[in-house]
Coordinates of C-alpha atoms (C1' of nucleotides) in Angstrom, one line a residue:
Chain T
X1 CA -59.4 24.1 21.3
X2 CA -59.6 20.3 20.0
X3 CA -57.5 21.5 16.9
X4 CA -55.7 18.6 15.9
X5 CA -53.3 20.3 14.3
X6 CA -49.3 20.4 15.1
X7 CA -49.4 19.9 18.3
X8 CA -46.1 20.1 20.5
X9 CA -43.9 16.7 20.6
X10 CA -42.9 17.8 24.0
X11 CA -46.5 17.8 25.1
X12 CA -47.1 14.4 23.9
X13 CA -44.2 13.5 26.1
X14 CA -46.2 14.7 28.8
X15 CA -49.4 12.6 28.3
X16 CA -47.8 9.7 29.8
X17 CA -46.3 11.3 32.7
X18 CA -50.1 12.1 33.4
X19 CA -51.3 8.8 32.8
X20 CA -48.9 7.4 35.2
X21 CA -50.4 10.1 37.9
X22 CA -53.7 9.3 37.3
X23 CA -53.3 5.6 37.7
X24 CA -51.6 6.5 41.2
X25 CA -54.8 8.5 42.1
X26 CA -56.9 6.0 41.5
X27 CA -54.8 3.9 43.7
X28 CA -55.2 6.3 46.4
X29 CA -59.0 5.7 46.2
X30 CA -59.8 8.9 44.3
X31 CA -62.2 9.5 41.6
X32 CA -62.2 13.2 40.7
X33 CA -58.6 15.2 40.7
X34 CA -57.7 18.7 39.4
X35 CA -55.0 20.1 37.5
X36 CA -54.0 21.8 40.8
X37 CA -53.7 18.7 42.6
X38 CA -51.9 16.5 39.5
X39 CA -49.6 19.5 38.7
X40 CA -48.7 19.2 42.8
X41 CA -48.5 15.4 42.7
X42 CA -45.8 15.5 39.6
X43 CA -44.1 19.2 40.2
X44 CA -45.5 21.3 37.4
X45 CA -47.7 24.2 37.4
X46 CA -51.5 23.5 37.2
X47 CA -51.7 26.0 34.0
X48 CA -49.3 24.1 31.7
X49 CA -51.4 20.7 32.6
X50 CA -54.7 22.5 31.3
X51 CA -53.0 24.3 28.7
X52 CA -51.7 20.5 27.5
X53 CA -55.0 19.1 27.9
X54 CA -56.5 22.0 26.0
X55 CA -54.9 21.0 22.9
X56 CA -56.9 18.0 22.6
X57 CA -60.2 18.7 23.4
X58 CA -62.3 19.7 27.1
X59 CA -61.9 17.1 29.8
X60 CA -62.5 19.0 33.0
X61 CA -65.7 20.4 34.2
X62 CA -65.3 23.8 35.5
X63 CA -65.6 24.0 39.3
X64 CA -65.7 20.3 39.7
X65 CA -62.3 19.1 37.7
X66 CA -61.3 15.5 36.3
X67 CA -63.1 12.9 36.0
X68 CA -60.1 10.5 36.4
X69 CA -61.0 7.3 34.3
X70 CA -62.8 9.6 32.2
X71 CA -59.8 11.6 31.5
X72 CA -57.6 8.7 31.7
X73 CA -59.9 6.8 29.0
X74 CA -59.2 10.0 27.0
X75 CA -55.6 9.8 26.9
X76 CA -54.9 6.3 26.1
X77 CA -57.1 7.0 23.1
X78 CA -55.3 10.2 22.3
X79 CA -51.8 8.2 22.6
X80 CA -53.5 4.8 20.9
X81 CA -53.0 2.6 23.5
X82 CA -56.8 2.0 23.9
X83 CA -55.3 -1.3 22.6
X84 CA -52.4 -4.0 22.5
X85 CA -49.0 -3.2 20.8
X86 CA -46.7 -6.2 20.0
X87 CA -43.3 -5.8 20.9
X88 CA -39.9 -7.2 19.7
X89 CA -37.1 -7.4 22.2
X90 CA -33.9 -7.5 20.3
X91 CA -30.9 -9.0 22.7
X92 CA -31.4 -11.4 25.1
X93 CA -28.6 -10.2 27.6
X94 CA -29.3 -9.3 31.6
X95 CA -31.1 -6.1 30.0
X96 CA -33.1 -7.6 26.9
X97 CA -33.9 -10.7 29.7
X98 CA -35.5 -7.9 32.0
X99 CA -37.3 -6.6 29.1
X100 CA -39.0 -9.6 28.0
X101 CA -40.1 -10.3 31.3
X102 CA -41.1 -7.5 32.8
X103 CA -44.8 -7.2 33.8
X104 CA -45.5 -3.9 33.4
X105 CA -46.2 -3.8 30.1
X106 CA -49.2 -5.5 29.7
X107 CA -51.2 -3.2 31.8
X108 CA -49.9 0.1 29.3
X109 CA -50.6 -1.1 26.2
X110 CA -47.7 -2.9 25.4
X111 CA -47.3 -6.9 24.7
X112 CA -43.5 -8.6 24.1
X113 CA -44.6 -10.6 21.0
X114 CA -40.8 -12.0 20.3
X115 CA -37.5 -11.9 21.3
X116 CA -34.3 -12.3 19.3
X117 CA -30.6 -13.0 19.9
X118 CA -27.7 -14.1 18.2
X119 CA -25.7 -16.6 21.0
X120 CA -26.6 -20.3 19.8
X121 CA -26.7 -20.8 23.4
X122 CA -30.0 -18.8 23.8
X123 CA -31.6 -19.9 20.7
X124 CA -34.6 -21.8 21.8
X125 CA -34.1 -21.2 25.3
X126 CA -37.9 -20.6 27.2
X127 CA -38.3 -16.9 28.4
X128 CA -41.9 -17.1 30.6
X129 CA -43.7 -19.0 27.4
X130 CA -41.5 -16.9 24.9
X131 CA -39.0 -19.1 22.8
X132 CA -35.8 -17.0 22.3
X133 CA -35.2 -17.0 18.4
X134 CA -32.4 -17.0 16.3
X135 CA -31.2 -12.7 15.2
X136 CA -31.5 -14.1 11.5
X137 CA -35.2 -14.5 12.1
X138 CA -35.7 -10.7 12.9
X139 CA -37.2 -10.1 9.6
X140 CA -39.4 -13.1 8.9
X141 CA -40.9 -12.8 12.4
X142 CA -41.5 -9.2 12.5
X143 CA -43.3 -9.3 9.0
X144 CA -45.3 -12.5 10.1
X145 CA -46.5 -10.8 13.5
X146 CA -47.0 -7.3 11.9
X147 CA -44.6 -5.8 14.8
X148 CA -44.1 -2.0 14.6
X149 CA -42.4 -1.9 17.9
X150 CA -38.8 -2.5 18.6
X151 CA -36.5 -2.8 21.9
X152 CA -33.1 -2.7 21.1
X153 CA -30.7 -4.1 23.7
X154 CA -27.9 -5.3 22.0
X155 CA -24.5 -4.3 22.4
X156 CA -23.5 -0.5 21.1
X157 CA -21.2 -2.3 17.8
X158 CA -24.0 -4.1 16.5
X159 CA -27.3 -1.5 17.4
X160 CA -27.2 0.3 13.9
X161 CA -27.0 -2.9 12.1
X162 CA -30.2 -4.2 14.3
X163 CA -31.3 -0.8 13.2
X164 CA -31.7 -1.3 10.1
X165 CA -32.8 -4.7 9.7
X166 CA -35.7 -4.1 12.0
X167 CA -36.8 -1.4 9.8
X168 CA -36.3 -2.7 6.9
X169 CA -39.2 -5.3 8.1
X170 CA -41.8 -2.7 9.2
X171 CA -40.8 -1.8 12.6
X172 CA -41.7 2.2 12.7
X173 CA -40.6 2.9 16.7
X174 CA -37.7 2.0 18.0
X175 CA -36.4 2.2 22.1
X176 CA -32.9 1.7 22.1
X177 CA -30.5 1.1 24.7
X178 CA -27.5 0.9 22.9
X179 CA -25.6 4.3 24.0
X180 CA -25.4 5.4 20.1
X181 CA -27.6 7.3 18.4
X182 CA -29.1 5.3 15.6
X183 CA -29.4 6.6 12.0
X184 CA -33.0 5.9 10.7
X185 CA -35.4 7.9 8.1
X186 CA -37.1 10.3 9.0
X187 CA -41.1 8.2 9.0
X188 CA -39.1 6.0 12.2
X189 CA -39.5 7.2 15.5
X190 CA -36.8 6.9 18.0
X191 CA -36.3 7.1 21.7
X192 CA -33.3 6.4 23.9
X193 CA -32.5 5.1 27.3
X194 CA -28.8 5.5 28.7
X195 CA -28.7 5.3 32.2
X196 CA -25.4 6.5 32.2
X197 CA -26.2 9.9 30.6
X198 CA -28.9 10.5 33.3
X199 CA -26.3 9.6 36.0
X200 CA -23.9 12.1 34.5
X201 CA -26.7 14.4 34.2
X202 CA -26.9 14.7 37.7
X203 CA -22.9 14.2 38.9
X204 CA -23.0 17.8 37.3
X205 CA -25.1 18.9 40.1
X206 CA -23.4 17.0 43.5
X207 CA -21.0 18.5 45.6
X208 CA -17.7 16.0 46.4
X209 CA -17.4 15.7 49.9
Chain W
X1 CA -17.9 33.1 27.8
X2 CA -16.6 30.8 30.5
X3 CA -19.3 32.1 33.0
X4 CA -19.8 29.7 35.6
X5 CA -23.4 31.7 36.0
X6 CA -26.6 30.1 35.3
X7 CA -26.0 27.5 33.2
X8 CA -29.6 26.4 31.7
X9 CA -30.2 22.2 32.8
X10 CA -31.5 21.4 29.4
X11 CA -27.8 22.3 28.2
X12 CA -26.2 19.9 31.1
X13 CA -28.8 17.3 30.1
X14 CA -26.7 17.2 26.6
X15 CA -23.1 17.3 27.6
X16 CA -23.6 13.3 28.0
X17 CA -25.0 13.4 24.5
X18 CA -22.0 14.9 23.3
X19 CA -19.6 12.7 25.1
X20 CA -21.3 9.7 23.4
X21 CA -20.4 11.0 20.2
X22 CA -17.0 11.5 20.8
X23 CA -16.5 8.3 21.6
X24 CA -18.1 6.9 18.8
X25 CA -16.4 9.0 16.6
X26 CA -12.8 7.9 18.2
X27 CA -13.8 4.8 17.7
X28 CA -13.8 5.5 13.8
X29 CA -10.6 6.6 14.5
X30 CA -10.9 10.4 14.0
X31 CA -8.5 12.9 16.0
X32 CA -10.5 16.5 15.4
X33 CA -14.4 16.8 14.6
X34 CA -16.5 19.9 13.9
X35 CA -19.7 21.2 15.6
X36 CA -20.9 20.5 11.9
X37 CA -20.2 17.0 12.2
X38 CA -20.9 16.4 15.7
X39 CA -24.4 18.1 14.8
X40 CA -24.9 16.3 11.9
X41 CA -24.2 12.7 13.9
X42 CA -26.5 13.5 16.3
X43 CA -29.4 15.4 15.0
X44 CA -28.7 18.6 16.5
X45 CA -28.0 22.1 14.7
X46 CA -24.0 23.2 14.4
X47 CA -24.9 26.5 16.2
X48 CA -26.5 24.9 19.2
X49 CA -23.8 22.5 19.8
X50 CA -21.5 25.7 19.6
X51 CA -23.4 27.7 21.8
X52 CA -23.8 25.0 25.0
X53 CA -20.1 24.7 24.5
X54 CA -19.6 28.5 25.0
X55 CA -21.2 28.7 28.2
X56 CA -18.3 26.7 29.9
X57 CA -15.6 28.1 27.3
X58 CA -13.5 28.1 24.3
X59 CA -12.7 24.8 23.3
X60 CA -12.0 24.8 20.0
X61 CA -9.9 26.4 17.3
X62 CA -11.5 28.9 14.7
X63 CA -11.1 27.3 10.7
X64 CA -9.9 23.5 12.8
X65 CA -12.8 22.6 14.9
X66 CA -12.1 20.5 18.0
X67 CA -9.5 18.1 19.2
X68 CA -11.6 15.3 20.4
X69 CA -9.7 14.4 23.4
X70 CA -9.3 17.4 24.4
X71 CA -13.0 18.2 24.1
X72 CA -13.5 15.0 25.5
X73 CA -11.8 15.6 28.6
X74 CA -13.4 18.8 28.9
X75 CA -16.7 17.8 29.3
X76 CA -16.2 14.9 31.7
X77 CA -14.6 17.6 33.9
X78 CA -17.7 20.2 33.9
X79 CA -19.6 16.6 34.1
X80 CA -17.1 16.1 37.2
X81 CA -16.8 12.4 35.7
X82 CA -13.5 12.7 35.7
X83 CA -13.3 10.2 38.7
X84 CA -15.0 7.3 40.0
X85 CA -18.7 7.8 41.6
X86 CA -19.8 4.6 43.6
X87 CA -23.6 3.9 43.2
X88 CA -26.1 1.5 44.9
X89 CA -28.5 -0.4 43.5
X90 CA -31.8 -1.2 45.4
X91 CA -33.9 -4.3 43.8
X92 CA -32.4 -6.9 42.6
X93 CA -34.6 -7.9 40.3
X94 CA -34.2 -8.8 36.7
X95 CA -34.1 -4.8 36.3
X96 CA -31.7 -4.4 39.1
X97 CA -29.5 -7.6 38.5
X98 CA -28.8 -6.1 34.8
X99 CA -28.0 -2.5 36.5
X100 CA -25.6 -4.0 38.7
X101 CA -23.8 -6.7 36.3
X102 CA -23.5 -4.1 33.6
X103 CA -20.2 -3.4 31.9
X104 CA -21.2 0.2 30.9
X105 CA -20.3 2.1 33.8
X106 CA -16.7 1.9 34.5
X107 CA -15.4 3.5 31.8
X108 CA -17.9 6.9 32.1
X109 CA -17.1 7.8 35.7
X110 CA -19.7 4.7 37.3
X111 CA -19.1 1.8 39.5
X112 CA -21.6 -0.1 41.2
X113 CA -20.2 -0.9 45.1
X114 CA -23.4 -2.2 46.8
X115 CA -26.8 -4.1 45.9
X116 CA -29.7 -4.1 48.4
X117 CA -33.1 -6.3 48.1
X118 CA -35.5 -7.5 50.9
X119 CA -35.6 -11.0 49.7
X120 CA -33.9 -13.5 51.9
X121 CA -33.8 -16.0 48.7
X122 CA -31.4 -13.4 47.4
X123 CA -29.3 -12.2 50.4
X124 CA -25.9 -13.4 50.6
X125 CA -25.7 -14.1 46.9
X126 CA -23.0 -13.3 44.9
X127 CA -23.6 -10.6 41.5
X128 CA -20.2 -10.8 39.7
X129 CA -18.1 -10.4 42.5
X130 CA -20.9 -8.1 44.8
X131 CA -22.7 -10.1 47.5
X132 CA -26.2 -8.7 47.6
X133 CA -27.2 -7.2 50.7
X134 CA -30.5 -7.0 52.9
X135 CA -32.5 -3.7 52.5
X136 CA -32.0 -3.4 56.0
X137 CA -28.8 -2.3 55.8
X138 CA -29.2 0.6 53.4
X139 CA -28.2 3.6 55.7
X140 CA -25.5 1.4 57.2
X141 CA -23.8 0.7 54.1
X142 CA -24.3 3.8 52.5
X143 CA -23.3 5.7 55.0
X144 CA -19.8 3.5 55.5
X145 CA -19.2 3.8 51.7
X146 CA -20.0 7.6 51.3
X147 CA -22.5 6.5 48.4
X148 CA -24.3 9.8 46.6
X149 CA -25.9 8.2 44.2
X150 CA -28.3 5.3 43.7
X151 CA -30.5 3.4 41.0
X152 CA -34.3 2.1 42.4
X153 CA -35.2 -0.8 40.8
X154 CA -37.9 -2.1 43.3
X155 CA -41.7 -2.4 42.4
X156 CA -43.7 1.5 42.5
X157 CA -45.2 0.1 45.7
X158 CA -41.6 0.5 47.7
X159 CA -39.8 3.0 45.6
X160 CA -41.0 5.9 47.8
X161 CA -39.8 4.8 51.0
X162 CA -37.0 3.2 49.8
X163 CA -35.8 6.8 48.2
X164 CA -36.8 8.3 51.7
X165 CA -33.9 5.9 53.2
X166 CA -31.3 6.2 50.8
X167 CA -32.0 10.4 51.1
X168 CA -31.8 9.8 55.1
X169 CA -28.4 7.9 54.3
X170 CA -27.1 10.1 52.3
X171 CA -27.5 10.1 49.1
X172 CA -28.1 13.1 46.8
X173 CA -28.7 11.4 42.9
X174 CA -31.3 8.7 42.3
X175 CA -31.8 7.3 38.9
X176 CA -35.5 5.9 39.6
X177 CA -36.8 2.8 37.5
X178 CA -40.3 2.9 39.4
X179 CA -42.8 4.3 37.4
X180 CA -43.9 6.7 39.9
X181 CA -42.7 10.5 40.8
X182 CA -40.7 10.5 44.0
X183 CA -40.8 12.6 46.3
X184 CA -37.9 14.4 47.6
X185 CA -36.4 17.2 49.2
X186 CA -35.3 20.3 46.6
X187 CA -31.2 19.3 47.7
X188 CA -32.0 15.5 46.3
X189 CA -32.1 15.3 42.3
X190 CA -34.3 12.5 40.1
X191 CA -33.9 11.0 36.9
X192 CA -36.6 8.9 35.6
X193 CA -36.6 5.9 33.5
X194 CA -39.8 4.7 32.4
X195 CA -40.2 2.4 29.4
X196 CA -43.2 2.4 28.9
X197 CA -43.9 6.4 29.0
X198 CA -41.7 6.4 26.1
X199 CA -43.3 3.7 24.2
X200 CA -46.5 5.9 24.9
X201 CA -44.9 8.8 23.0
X202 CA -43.9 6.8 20.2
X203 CA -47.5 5.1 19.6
X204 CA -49.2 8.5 19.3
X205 CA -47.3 9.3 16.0
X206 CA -47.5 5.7 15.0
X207 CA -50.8 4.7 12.2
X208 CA -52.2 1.7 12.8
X209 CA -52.1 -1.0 9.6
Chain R
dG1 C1' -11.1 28.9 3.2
dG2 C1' -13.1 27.1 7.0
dA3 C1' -14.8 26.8 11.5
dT4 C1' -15.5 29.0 16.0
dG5 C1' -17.8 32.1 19.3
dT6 C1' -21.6 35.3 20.0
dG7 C1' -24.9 39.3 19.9
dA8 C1' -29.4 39.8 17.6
dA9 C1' -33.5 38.0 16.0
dT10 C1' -36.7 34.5 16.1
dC11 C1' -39.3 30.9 17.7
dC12 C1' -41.5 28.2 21.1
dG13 C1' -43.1 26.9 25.5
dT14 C1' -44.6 28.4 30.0
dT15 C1' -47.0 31.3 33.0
dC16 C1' -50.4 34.8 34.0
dA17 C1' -54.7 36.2 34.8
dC18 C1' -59.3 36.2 33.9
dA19 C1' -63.8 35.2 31.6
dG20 C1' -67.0 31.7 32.0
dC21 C1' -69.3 27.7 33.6
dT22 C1' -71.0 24.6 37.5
Chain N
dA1 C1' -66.8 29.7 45.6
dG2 C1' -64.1 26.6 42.8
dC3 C1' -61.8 25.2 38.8
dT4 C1' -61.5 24.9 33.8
dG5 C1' -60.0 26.7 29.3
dT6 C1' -57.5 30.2 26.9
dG7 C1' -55.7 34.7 24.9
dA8 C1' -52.0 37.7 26.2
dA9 C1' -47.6 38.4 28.3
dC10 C1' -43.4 36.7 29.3
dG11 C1' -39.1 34.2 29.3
dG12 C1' -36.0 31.1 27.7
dA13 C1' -34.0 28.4 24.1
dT14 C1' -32.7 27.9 19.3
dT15 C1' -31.3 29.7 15.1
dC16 C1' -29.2 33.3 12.3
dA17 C1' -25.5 35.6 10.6
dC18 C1' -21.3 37.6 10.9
dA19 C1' -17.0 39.3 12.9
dT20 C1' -12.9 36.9 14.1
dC21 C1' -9.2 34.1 14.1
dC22 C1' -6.2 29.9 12.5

DNA sequence: GGATGTGAATCCGTTCACAGCT
DNA sequence: AGCTGTGAACGGATTCACATCC
């Protein structure tokens, strides 16, 4: 269809769950997949993976399939991360620490540019080549670095004030960990992580015994 | 209704949701709330925050709203959080050593009883009172402590075999940090946690500048 | 008056099934 | 033959709107 209209926020959603299965393909050695064999791979139908491709544009050739890097060049352009984000880590505990470290970014389009907390006892601290800076820096640094990306791992009391002085300096996307639901206009985009609420997702589900 | 039928996931996936609110909004010290407000806090229409409700029963009171504790207790109940499930961690990480030393599990129905990782460095040291363990001794341990659920933490390479041992063991919930889809039989539910896919999602609707 | 609980209506996403291309 | 891309059919979830009750 390639209309690039309003397409489906739950679909985008779904563009890097494919990603991620292509990159394992490739591991495997493959070149060429199908939506048969990705839908199998991540347990959905083979239909709705066309039918979400379809809304970008044609990727497949019929009777063959997927080209995989082809497709998977296709995606990171669709989803812009055919480049580098910066990233701002906000928190410096056990889970902001594991954020700022963690390799996997770098390989997904993602790069953690700075990383902020408020305990004296952190500022200036080395974190793998980044310096730990001061919370009141938040602003200045985000402006300076033209960071559109925030983590927030800071505890729950002080997330909405992070909130807001991250946006207030540009940041338009914000993960948070913080089990609160943040309060932000409407052009910022939001997404949360709470392992807890997966965990009591599930409990819902198990049998005591 | 109170049916105990078919109750649709997507509704279970938000009883957490609402359980977060709650609390925040005892916290601000209110008593009663309305699906207006809860709606309102979290983003969500009045009428579908009435309707999940209504598939488990009646929990409010026509012209008053709800009684927050009483809601409150309700849901952690049909959650079946209204007891103390002991988890494992596997991976310790920076990832897993946050998951295991983290505060925010005790008081929503978590606690984290044993931590696993293949690294001698890291066997036999203390986490906050938990000595972490050798991967070796998964099905052992699991298996003494009656553990259901578990959190992967270890690199995408190990997380499927790893989730095959803790399934051998016993376990029936696992909150997986590898970005990869496990495989698992139809009796074993996965939650995913991928930072990066939802970074991805955010960056499509994000213009560059 | 005010807020719930719920059938009915609407909207949206998934699946079906097949024409069309390789 | 094999697999894509897609309109049509279907099913499920959300919203509407109102009767009901405190």
């Amino acid at each position: 269809m390639t209309a690039v209209n309003k397409i489906p926020d739950i679909v985008i959603g779904r563009l890097p769950v494919y990603l991620r299965a292509l990159s394992q393909l490739v591991v495997e050695g493959k070149t060429v997949t199908s939506s048969h064999e990705l839908g199998q791979q991540l347990g959905i139908s083979s239909a709705q993976i066309r039918k979400d491709l379809s809304h970008f544009g044609e990727f497949g050739k019929q009777g063959t399939g997927y080209q995989i890097t082809h497709l998977y060049a296709q995606l990171q352009q669709i989803l812009q991360i055919d480049r580098e984000w910066a990233v701002a880590v906000v928190g410096i505990g056990d889970l902001g620490r594991a954020l700022a470290r963690y390799g996997g970014f770098s390989d997904r389009g993602f790069r953690v540019v700075a990383a902020f907390d408020s305990d004296p006892a952190k500022i200036g601290t080395d974190l793998d080549g980044l310096t730990i800076q001061s919370s009141t820096l938040i602003a200045e640094v985000v402006r300076a670095k033209q960071i559109r990306i925030a983590m927030i791992a800071v505890p729950a009391m002080h997330a909405q004030s992070v909130s807001d002085e991250l946006v207030r300096a540009g940041v338009r996307a914000l993960l948070n960990y913080a089990p609160i639901t943040l309060n932000v206009p409407s052009y910022v985009h939001v997404q949360y992580i709470d392992p807890v609420a997966h965990l009591q997702h599930m409990t819902y589900y198990l049998d005591m015994s």
